Amino acid sequence: MGVSVKNFGLLCLALATTPTAQAVTVQVPAKVGAPGYKYAPLDPAPVGLSFEFFAFPSYFSNVNATKQCLANWKSLTGVWPPIRIGGTTQDRAQYDASTSAYVVYSVKSAADAPMTLTFGSKFMTLAGTYEGSVVVGLNRGKNNIENTIAAAKVAVAEVKNLLAIELGNEPEYYPKDGQPIAAGTWNPSVDVASQNSWMIRVGSAIGRKNIIQAGNWNAAAPTWGAANLIAAENATVRQYVRHYAHHNYPGGTIQSLMTHPTTVKNVRTEFEADVAAVRRTGREYVLGETNSVSGGGAAGVSPTFGAALWTMDYTLRAAYTNISRIYFHHGTVGNCQYCFFGRYSMGAPYYGAHAAVAFLAGARHLTALDDPGTTNYAAYAVFDSQGKPLRALLYNSDYFAGVSGTTRTSQSFTLTGLSSTPGTTIRAKRLTAASASSRVDQGSSPTFGGQTFADGTCVVQGTETFESTAVSSNGQATFTLKATEVLIVYLQ
């Protein structure tokens, strides 16, 4: 296997020296629609970010990496990534037309989220500076619909790329949070009736149809799911719904989180039926807020390379399940284990998200070549606007902890059905790190195609490195991946 380096000569990259198991063989379909596979359509920018409501102004004013990290993805897809502004504190926030501040609140520690806050029109003006689509989450928990309507009117006026408004965040938790709207009986049926009523009142007040991101639960469907909401909607309500959203934080250890069959099971069990119910209405289904472990993440799991691999695999499996967009949540600045970046350091999960964006960029359809996804060895393919294979992605989710004295195994993957023109070679980029527990803030950064992202700025560093592999006369190529690695194969 040779290696080519963009704008440079040749660079030798060592593969694992341990014996490999029998090759995993997968066939790349010649075109979209070829039998034996399911094909999911892709959004032009399926990977986005969610920002906790109170922290959004800080991310866009005080965290230099934010816009560059988003711009990195725009350079790959040609489209600015979608963002969502919301979270627990949206249901603690009241609009104050008199304030000139983005947000006003008081906390004992900078690591805390405020229990109450106000925000002004300047908040929405800042959101309006973003060039990609924006979802804005507003308060339903306080049961002050006139205040929410006033905020919605400002959002419509100031956010030029406003995609949707969500009315309340994770309403199933309103009773334990002491939210006034849930002071009496509160259950899925009551919430559905509340959502329907608020959608009509807010939508009619702002004069916008096709504007509400409905649902926004974290508890599992079908109890808290889109199917129940859809069943209770009439034509008046439905005209205001743009799409439906759910949240998800699977949790677990590094090993369980990054293991491919676990991810497949999580997405299939949690979302397959709910997505199908939404698709029957002709609307989109999104993961409006998600990340590895709830509550800002787990220190021993969320900042690791294993979580980065989960981010990549989870994104692709969600897209394969017809989830249109996925918004990875970013919480309190400086107190966020799962965040992709902060003021001073990058997070390893950004590398997994970036690899997913690079794989999906410009593609129109996706398939899982390893479906039903019952082994640790995953394979995906994406297709261009003509239906031709564009890229393949190979993932060895065997866990490598990096413990001294242990051996890092490897696995061969053979792609078949490739172009067999004599002399054909194909390029690939590798996502790798020293181990699943590698962390950027502990001096062990992943690399993607030999490159890293600078702490504090998210600027790409290093020379982009492609590996080159010959395609055999019968249209096959074999690649070797160490445990806990990903390879993106460029088929065009």
Coordinates of C-alpha atoms in Angstrom, one line a residue:
M1 CA 0.0 0.0 0.0
G2 CA 1.5 3.3 -1.1
V3 CA 0.9 6.7 0.5
S4 CA 0.5 10.0 -1.3
V5 CA 0.7 13.4 0.4
K6 CA -1.1 16.4 -1.0
N7 CA 1.4 18.9 -2.4
F8 CA 4.3 16.8 -1.2
G9 CA 6.1 13.6 -2.2
L10 CA 5.6 10.2 -0.6
L11 CA 5.2 9.5 3.1
C12 CA 5.4 6.0 4.5
L13 CA 2.7 5.2 7.1
A14 CA 3.1 2.1 9.1
L15 CA 0.2 -0.3 9.5
A16 CA -0.4 -2.6 12.4
T17 CA 2.2 -5.3 12.6
T18 CA -0.1 -7.7 14.4
P19 CA -1.9 -10.5 12.5
T20 CA -5.2 -9.5 11.0
A21 CA -8.4 -11.5 11.1
Q22 CA -10.0 -12.8 8.0
A23 CA -11.0 -9.8 5.8
V24 CA -14.4 -8.3 6.1
T25 CA -15.7 -8.2 2.5
V26 CA -18.4 -5.8 1.4
Q27 CA -19.7 -4.9 -2.0
V28 CA -20.1 -1.3 -3.1
P29 CA -23.4 -0.9 -5.1
A30 CA -22.8 0.3 -8.7
K31 CA -25.5 3.0 -8.2
V32 CA -28.3 4.1 -5.9
G33 CA -31.2 1.7 -6.2
A34 CA -29.1 -1.4 -6.8
P35 CA -30.9 -4.3 -5.1
G36 CA -29.9 -5.6 -1.7
Y37 CA -29.5 -2.3 0.1
K38 CA -31.6 0.5 1.7
Y39 CA -30.7 4.0 0.5
A40 CA -31.4 7.1 2.7
P41 CA -31.6 10.6 1.1
L42 CA -29.2 13.2 2.7
D43 CA -29.6 16.8 3.7
P44 CA -26.9 19.1 2.2
A45 CA -25.7 19.8 5.8
P46 CA -26.8 17.0 8.0
V47 CA -24.4 17.7 10.9
G48 CA -25.0 20.7 13.1
L49 CA -24.4 22.1 16.6
S50 CA -26.8 23.0 19.4
F51 CA -25.9 25.7 21.9
E52 CA -27.4 26.0 25.4
F53 CA -29.6 29.0 25.4
F54 CA -27.9 31.1 28.0
A55 CA -24.4 30.3 26.7
F56 CA -25.1 31.0 23.0
P57 CA -23.9 34.7 23.1
S58 CA -20.7 33.6 24.8
Y59 CA -20.0 30.9 22.1
F60 CA -20.5 33.5 19.4
S61 CA -18.8 36.4 21.1
N62 CA -16.1 35.0 23.3
V63 CA -15.1 31.6 21.9
N64 CA -12.9 32.1 18.9
A65 CA -13.1 28.5 17.8
T66 CA -16.9 28.5 17.2
K67 CA -17.1 30.2 13.8
Q68 CA -13.9 28.5 12.5
C69 CA -15.1 25.1 13.5
L70 CA -18.3 25.7 11.6
A71 CA -16.5 27.3 8.7
N72 CA -14.3 24.1 8.4
W73 CA -17.5 22.2 7.7
K74 CA -18.8 24.8 5.3
S75 CA -15.5 24.4 3.3
L76 CA -16.3 20.7 2.9
T77 CA -20.0 20.9 2.0
G78 CA -20.4 24.4 0.5
V79 CA -23.2 25.0 3.1
W80 CA -23.0 26.5 6.5
P81 CA -23.9 23.9 9.2
P82 CA -27.3 24.2 10.9
I83 CA -27.4 25.5 14.5
R84 CA -30.0 25.3 17.2
I85 CA -30.1 27.6 20.2
G86 CA -32.0 26.1 23.2
G87 CA -31.8 23.6 26.0
T88 CA -32.9 23.5 29.7
T89 CA -32.3 27.3 30.1
Q90 CA -34.7 28.3 27.3
D91 CA -37.5 27.3 29.7
R92 CA -35.9 29.6 32.4
A93 CA -35.5 32.5 30.0
Q94 CA -38.0 35.4 29.7
Y95 CA -37.8 38.1 26.9
D96 CA -37.2 41.6 28.2
A97 CA -37.6 44.3 25.5
S98 CA -36.0 46.9 27.7
T99 CA -32.6 45.3 28.1
S100 CA -29.7 46.1 25.8
A101 CA -27.8 43.0 26.9
Y102 CA -27.7 39.6 25.1
V103 CA -28.6 37.9 28.4
V104 CA -28.9 38.9 32.0
Y105 CA -28.4 36.4 34.8
S106 CA -26.5 35.8 38.0
V107 CA -24.6 32.6 39.1
K108 CA -22.4 31.7 42.0
S109 CA -19.8 30.1 39.8
A110 CA -19.0 30.5 36.1
A111 CA -19.4 26.8 35.8
D112 CA -23.1 27.0 36.7
A113 CA -26.1 27.4 34.5
P114 CA -28.6 30.1 35.7
M115 CA -31.9 29.2 37.2
T116 CA -33.5 32.4 35.8
L117 CA -32.5 34.8 33.1
T118 CA -33.7 37.4 30.7
F119 CA -32.7 38.2 27.2
G120 CA -33.2 41.1 24.8
S121 CA -33.6 41.7 21.1
K122 CA -29.8 41.9 20.8
F123 CA -29.8 38.1 21.5
M124 CA -31.8 37.5 18.3
T125 CA -29.8 40.0 16.4
L126 CA -26.6 38.0 17.2
A127 CA -28.4 34.8 16.1
G128 CA -29.2 36.6 12.9
T129 CA -25.6 37.2 12.0
Y130 CA -25.1 33.5 11.4
E131 CA -25.1 32.5 7.7
G132 CA -26.5 29.0 8.2
S133 CA -30.0 27.9 9.2
V134 CA -31.0 28.6 12.8
V135 CA -33.5 27.0 15.1
V136 CA -34.5 29.1 18.2
G137 CA -35.9 27.5 21.3
L138 CA -38.3 29.5 23.4
N139 CA -40.0 29.2 26.7
R140 CA -43.2 27.1 27.3
G141 CA -42.5 25.9 30.8
K142 CA -43.2 29.3 32.4
N143 CA -46.7 29.3 30.8
N144 CA -46.3 32.9 29.7
I145 CA -47.4 32.6 26.1
E146 CA -47.6 36.4 25.5
N147 CA -43.9 36.7 26.5
T148 CA -43.0 33.8 24.2
I149 CA -45.0 35.4 21.3
A150 CA -43.1 38.7 21.8
A151 CA -39.8 36.8 21.7
A152 CA -41.0 34.9 18.6
K153 CA -41.8 38.1 16.8
V154 CA -38.3 39.4 17.4
A155 CA -36.8 36.1 16.2
V156 CA -38.8 36.4 13.0
A157 CA -37.6 40.0 12.5
E158 CA -34.0 39.5 13.4
V159 CA -32.9 36.0 12.4
K160 CA -32.8 36.1 8.6
N161 CA -32.1 32.4 8.3
L162 CA -34.7 31.3 10.9
L163 CA -35.6 27.7 10.1
A164 CA -37.8 26.9 13.0
I165 CA -38.9 27.9 16.5
E166 CA -39.3 25.2 19.2
L167 CA -41.7 25.8 22.0
G168 CA -40.2 24.2 25.2
N169 CA -37.3 21.9 25.8
E170 CA -37.8 18.3 27.1
P171 CA -41.3 19.0 28.5
E172 CA -41.5 15.5 30.1
Y173 CA -39.3 16.9 32.8
Y174 CA -41.4 20.0 33.6
P175 CA -43.0 18.6 36.8
K176 CA -39.6 17.8 38.4
D177 CA -38.3 21.2 37.3
G178 CA -41.2 22.9 38.9
Q179 CA -42.4 24.5 35.7
P180 CA -45.8 26.4 36.1
I181 CA -47.3 24.9 33.0
A182 CA -47.1 21.4 34.7
A183 CA -48.6 22.5 38.0
G184 CA -51.6 20.3 37.6
T185 CA -51.7 17.0 35.7
W186 CA -48.9 16.5 33.3
N187 CA -48.5 13.5 31.1
P188 CA -47.9 12.8 27.3
S189 CA -51.5 13.6 26.5
V190 CA -51.6 16.9 28.3
D191 CA -48.3 17.9 26.8
V192 CA -49.5 17.0 23.3
A193 CA -52.6 19.2 23.8
S194 CA -50.4 22.0 25.1
Q195 CA -48.0 21.8 22.2
N196 CA -50.9 21.9 19.7
S197 CA -52.4 24.9 21.4
W198 CA -49.2 26.8 21.6
M199 CA -48.3 26.0 17.9
I200 CA -51.5 27.6 16.7
R201 CA -51.3 30.6 18.9
V202 CA -47.6 31.4 18.3
G203 CA -47.8 30.5 14.6
S204 CA -50.8 32.7 14.0
A205 CA -49.4 35.6 16.1
I206 CA -46.1 35.7 14.0
G207 CA -47.9 35.1 10.7
R208 CA -45.7 32.1 9.8
K209 CA -46.7 28.6 8.8
N210 CA -44.2 25.7 8.5
I211 CA -42.2 27.3 11.3
I212 CA -42.4 25.0 14.5
Q213 CA -40.0 22.3 15.5
A214 CA -42.4 20.1 17.4
G215 CA -41.8 17.4 20.0
N216 CA -38.4 18.0 21.6
W217 CA -38.6 15.2 24.1
N218 CA -35.7 13.3 25.6
A219 CA -37.6 10.4 27.1
A220 CA -38.2 7.4 24.9
A221 CA -40.8 7.1 22.2
P222 CA -43.5 6.0 21.8
T223 CA -44.6 7.3 25.2
W224 CA -43.0 10.6 24.5
G225 CA -42.8 10.5 20.7
A226 CA -43.9 12.1 17.5
A227 CA -46.5 9.5 16.7
N228 CA -48.7 10.6 19.6
L229 CA -48.4 14.2 18.7
I230 CA -49.2 13.6 15.0
A231 CA -52.3 11.5 16.0
A232 CA -53.6 14.5 18.0
E233 CA -53.0 17.1 15.3
N234 CA -55.6 18.5 13.0
A235 CA -55.0 20.4 9.8
T236 CA -54.9 23.7 11.6
V237 CA -52.1 22.6 13.8
R238 CA -50.1 20.7 11.2
Q239 CA -49.8 23.8 8.9
Y240 CA -47.5 25.3 11.5
V241 CA -45.2 22.3 11.9
R242 CA -42.0 22.3 9.9
H243 CA -40.5 19.2 11.3
Y244 CA -40.3 17.0 14.5
A245 CA -37.4 16.6 16.9
H246 CA -36.2 14.3 19.6
H247 CA -33.2 14.3 21.9
N248 CA -30.8 11.5 22.8
Y249 CA -27.9 10.9 25.2
P250 CA -27.1 7.2 25.1
G251 CA -24.4 7.2 27.8
G252 CA -22.2 4.3 28.8
T253 CA -18.5 3.5 29.0
I254 CA -16.0 4.5 26.3
Q255 CA -16.1 0.9 25.0
S256 CA -19.9 0.5 25.0
L257 CA -20.4 3.9 23.5
M258 CA -18.0 3.4 20.5
T259 CA -19.0 -0.2 19.7
H260 CA -20.8 -0.3 16.4
P261 CA -23.6 -2.8 17.3
T262 CA -24.5 -0.7 20.4
T263 CA -24.9 2.4 18.3
V264 CA -27.0 0.5 15.7
K265 CA -29.2 -0.9 18.5
N266 CA -29.6 2.5 20.1
V267 CA -30.6 4.3 16.9
R268 CA -32.9 1.5 15.7
T269 CA -34.6 1.0 19.1
E270 CA -35.1 4.6 19.9
F271 CA -35.9 6.1 16.6
E272 CA -36.8 3.8 13.7
A273 CA -40.6 3.6 14.4
D274 CA -40.8 7.3 15.4
V275 CA -39.0 8.4 12.3
A276 CA -41.3 6.2 10.2
A277 CA -44.4 7.9 11.7
V278 CA -43.1 11.3 10.8
R279 CA -42.1 10.4 7.3
R280 CA -45.6 9.3 6.6
T281 CA -46.6 13.0 7.1
G282 CA -44.0 14.1 4.5
R283 CA -42.0 16.0 7.1
E284 CA -38.5 15.8 8.5
Y285 CA -37.3 14.2 11.7
V286 CA -34.2 15.7 13.4
L287 CA -32.2 15.0 16.5
G288 CA -32.6 18.5 17.9
E289 CA -30.2 18.0 20.8
T290 CA -27.9 15.1 21.4
N291 CA -24.4 14.1 22.6
S292 CA -22.7 11.2 24.4
V293 CA -23.7 11.5 28.0
S294 CA -26.3 13.9 29.5
G295 CA -25.6 16.7 31.9
G296 CA -22.6 18.1 30.0
G297 CA -21.0 14.8 29.5
A298 CA -18.9 12.4 31.6
A299 CA -15.2 13.3 32.2
G300 CA -14.0 9.7 31.7
V301 CA -16.0 9.2 28.5
S302 CA -17.1 12.3 26.6
P303 CA -13.8 14.1 25.8
T304 CA -12.1 10.9 24.4
F305 CA -11.3 9.6 21.0
G306 CA -13.7 6.7 21.6
A307 CA -16.5 9.3 21.9
A308 CA -15.2 10.8 18.7
L309 CA -15.7 7.5 16.9
W310 CA -19.2 7.2 18.4
T311 CA -19.9 10.7 17.1
M312 CA -19.0 9.6 13.6
D313 CA -20.8 6.3 13.6
Y314 CA -23.9 7.7 15.3
T315 CA -24.2 10.5 12.8
L316 CA -24.0 8.0 9.9
R317 CA -26.4 5.6 11.5
A318 CA -28.9 8.4 12.2
A319 CA -28.7 9.6 8.6
Y320 CA -29.2 6.0 7.5
T321 CA -32.4 5.9 9.6
N322 CA -33.7 8.9 7.7
I323 CA -32.9 11.4 10.4
S324 CA -32.4 14.6 8.4
R325 CA -30.1 16.6 10.7
I326 CA -28.4 16.0 14.0
Y327 CA -27.5 18.8 16.4
F328 CA -24.7 18.0 18.9
H329 CA -25.2 20.0 22.1
H330 CA -22.7 22.4 23.6
G331 CA -23.4 23.5 27.2
T332 CA -21.8 25.8 29.7
V333 CA -18.5 27.3 28.4
G334 CA -15.7 25.9 30.4
N335 CA -17.7 23.2 32.1
C336 CA -18.6 20.9 29.2
Q337 CA -17.0 17.5 28.8
Y338 CA -18.7 16.6 25.5
C339 CA -18.1 19.9 23.8
F340 CA -16.3 19.8 20.5
F341 CA -14.3 22.9 21.4
G342 CA -13.9 25.6 24.0
R343 CA -12.0 28.8 24.6
Y344 CA -8.6 27.0 25.1
S345 CA -8.8 23.5 23.8
M346 CA -10.3 21.3 21.1
G347 CA -12.3 18.2 22.0
A348 CA -11.6 14.9 20.4
P349 CA -15.3 14.5 19.4
Y350 CA -14.8 17.3 16.9
Y351 CA -12.6 15.0 14.9
G352 CA -15.3 12.3 14.6
A353 CA -17.9 14.9 13.6
H354 CA -15.5 16.4 11.0
A355 CA -14.8 13.0 9.5
A356 CA -18.5 12.4 9.2
V357 CA -19.0 15.7 7.5
A358 CA -16.1 15.0 5.1
F359 CA -17.6 11.6 4.3
L360 CA -21.1 13.0 3.6
A361 CA -20.1 16.2 1.9
G362 CA -21.8 16.7 -1.5
A363 CA -23.5 13.3 -1.3
R364 CA -27.2 12.7 -2.0
H365 CA -27.7 9.2 -0.6
L366 CA -26.2 6.9 2.0
T367 CA -26.3 3.2 2.6
A368 CA -24.9 0.9 5.3
L369 CA -23.0 -1.8 3.6
D370 CA -22.8 -3.9 6.8
D371 CA -26.5 -3.8 7.6
P372 CA -27.9 -5.1 10.0
G373 CA -24.7 -4.0 11.8
T374 CA -24.2 -6.9 14.2
T375 CA -20.4 -6.9 14.2
N376 CA -17.7 -4.5 15.3
Y377 CA -16.8 -3.8 11.6
A378 CA -18.9 -1.1 9.9
A379 CA -19.0 0.0 6.3
Y380 CA -21.0 2.8 4.7
A381 CA -21.1 4.2 1.2
V382 CA -22.4 7.6 -0.1
F383 CA -23.5 8.5 -3.7
D384 CA -23.3 11.6 -5.8
S385 CA -26.1 13.5 -7.6
Q386 CA -25.9 11.0 -10.5
G387 CA -26.3 8.0 -8.1
K388 CA -22.7 6.9 -8.5
P389 CA -20.6 5.8 -5.6
L390 CA -18.7 8.7 -4.1
R391 CA -17.0 7.5 -1.0
A392 CA -16.9 4.5 1.3
L393 CA -16.2 4.6 5.1
L394 CA -14.7 1.7 7.0
Y395 CA -14.8 1.5 10.8
N396 CA -13.0 -1.0 13.1
S397 CA -14.8 -0.5 16.4
D398 CA -12.7 -3.0 18.3
Y399 CA -11.7 -1.3 21.5
F400 CA -8.1 -0.4 22.2
A401 CA -7.5 1.1 25.6
G402 CA -3.8 1.8 25.0
V403 CA -2.7 0.0 28.2
S404 CA 1.0 -0.7 28.3
G405 CA 1.9 -4.2 27.2
T406 CA -1.3 -4.8 25.3
T407 CA -1.4 -5.5 21.6
R408 CA -3.4 -3.3 19.2
T409 CA -5.1 -5.8 16.8
S410 CA -6.1 -5.0 13.2
Q411 CA -8.8 -5.9 10.7
S412 CA -8.7 -6.1 7.0
F413 CA -11.6 -4.8 4.9
T414 CA -12.1 -5.7 1.2
L415 CA -14.3 -3.6 -1.0
T416 CA -15.6 -5.2 -4.1
G417 CA -17.5 -3.8 -7.1
L418 CA -14.9 -1.1 -7.8
S419 CA -13.7 0.2 -11.1
S420 CA -11.2 -2.3 -12.5
T421 CA -9.5 -0.2 -15.2
P422 CA -5.8 -1.2 -15.3
G423 CA -3.6 0.9 -13.1
T424 CA -6.5 2.3 -11.1
T425 CA -5.7 3.4 -7.5
I426 CA -8.0 4.9 -4.9
R427 CA -7.1 7.4 -2.1
A428 CA -8.1 7.2 1.5
K429 CA -7.9 9.3 4.7
R430 CA -7.4 7.8 8.1
L431 CA -9.0 8.9 11.4
T432 CA -6.8 7.6 14.2
A433 CA -5.4 8.2 17.7
A434 CA -3.1 6.5 20.2
S435 CA -6.1 4.8 21.9
A436 CA -9.8 5.1 22.6
S437 CA -9.0 7.1 25.7
S438 CA -6.9 9.7 23.9
R439 CA -7.8 13.3 24.8
V440 CA -6.7 16.5 23.2
D441 CA -6.5 18.3 26.5
Q442 CA -4.1 15.6 27.8
G443 CA -1.7 15.9 24.9
S444 CA -2.9 13.1 22.8
S445 CA -4.7 14.5 19.8
P446 CA -6.3 12.4 17.1
T447 CA -5.4 13.1 13.5
F448 CA -7.6 13.0 10.4
G449 CA -5.6 12.6 7.2
G450 CA -2.5 13.6 9.2
Q451 CA -4.0 16.9 10.2
T452 CA -5.1 18.4 13.6
F453 CA -7.2 21.4 14.7
A454 CA -5.4 24.1 16.7
D455 CA -6.5 24.6 20.3
G456 CA -8.4 27.9 20.7
T457 CA -8.9 28.6 17.0
C458 CA -9.9 25.3 15.3
V459 CA -7.7 26.2 12.4
V460 CA -6.5 23.1 10.4
Q461 CA -2.9 22.3 11.0
G462 CA -0.5 20.0 9.1
T463 CA -0.3 18.5 5.7
E464 CA -3.3 16.6 4.3
T465 CA -2.2 13.0 3.9
F466 CA -3.9 10.5 1.6
E467 CA -3.1 6.8 1.4
S468 CA -3.1 5.2 -2.0
T469 CA -4.3 1.6 -2.8
A470 CA -4.3 -0.3 -6.0
V471 CA -7.6 -1.8 -7.3
S472 CA -7.2 -5.3 -8.6
S473 CA -8.2 -6.4 -12.1
N474 CA -11.5 -7.9 -10.6
G475 CA -12.4 -4.6 -8.9
Q476 CA -11.3 -5.2 -5.4
A477 CA -9.2 -3.3 -2.9
T478 CA -8.1 -4.3 0.6
F479 CA -7.4 -2.0 3.5
T480 CA -6.1 -2.6 7.0
L481 CA -7.5 -0.8 10.0
K482 CA -6.1 -1.0 13.5
A483 CA -8.6 -1.4 16.4
T484 CA -10.3 2.0 17.1
E485 CA -9.8 3.5 13.6
V486 CA -11.7 4.8 10.6
L487 CA -10.8 5.0 7.0
I488 CA -12.6 7.1 4.4
V489 CA -12.1 5.7 0.8
Y490 CA -12.5 8.2 -2.1
L491 CA -14.1 6.4 -5.0
Q492 CA -14.0 9.3 -7.4

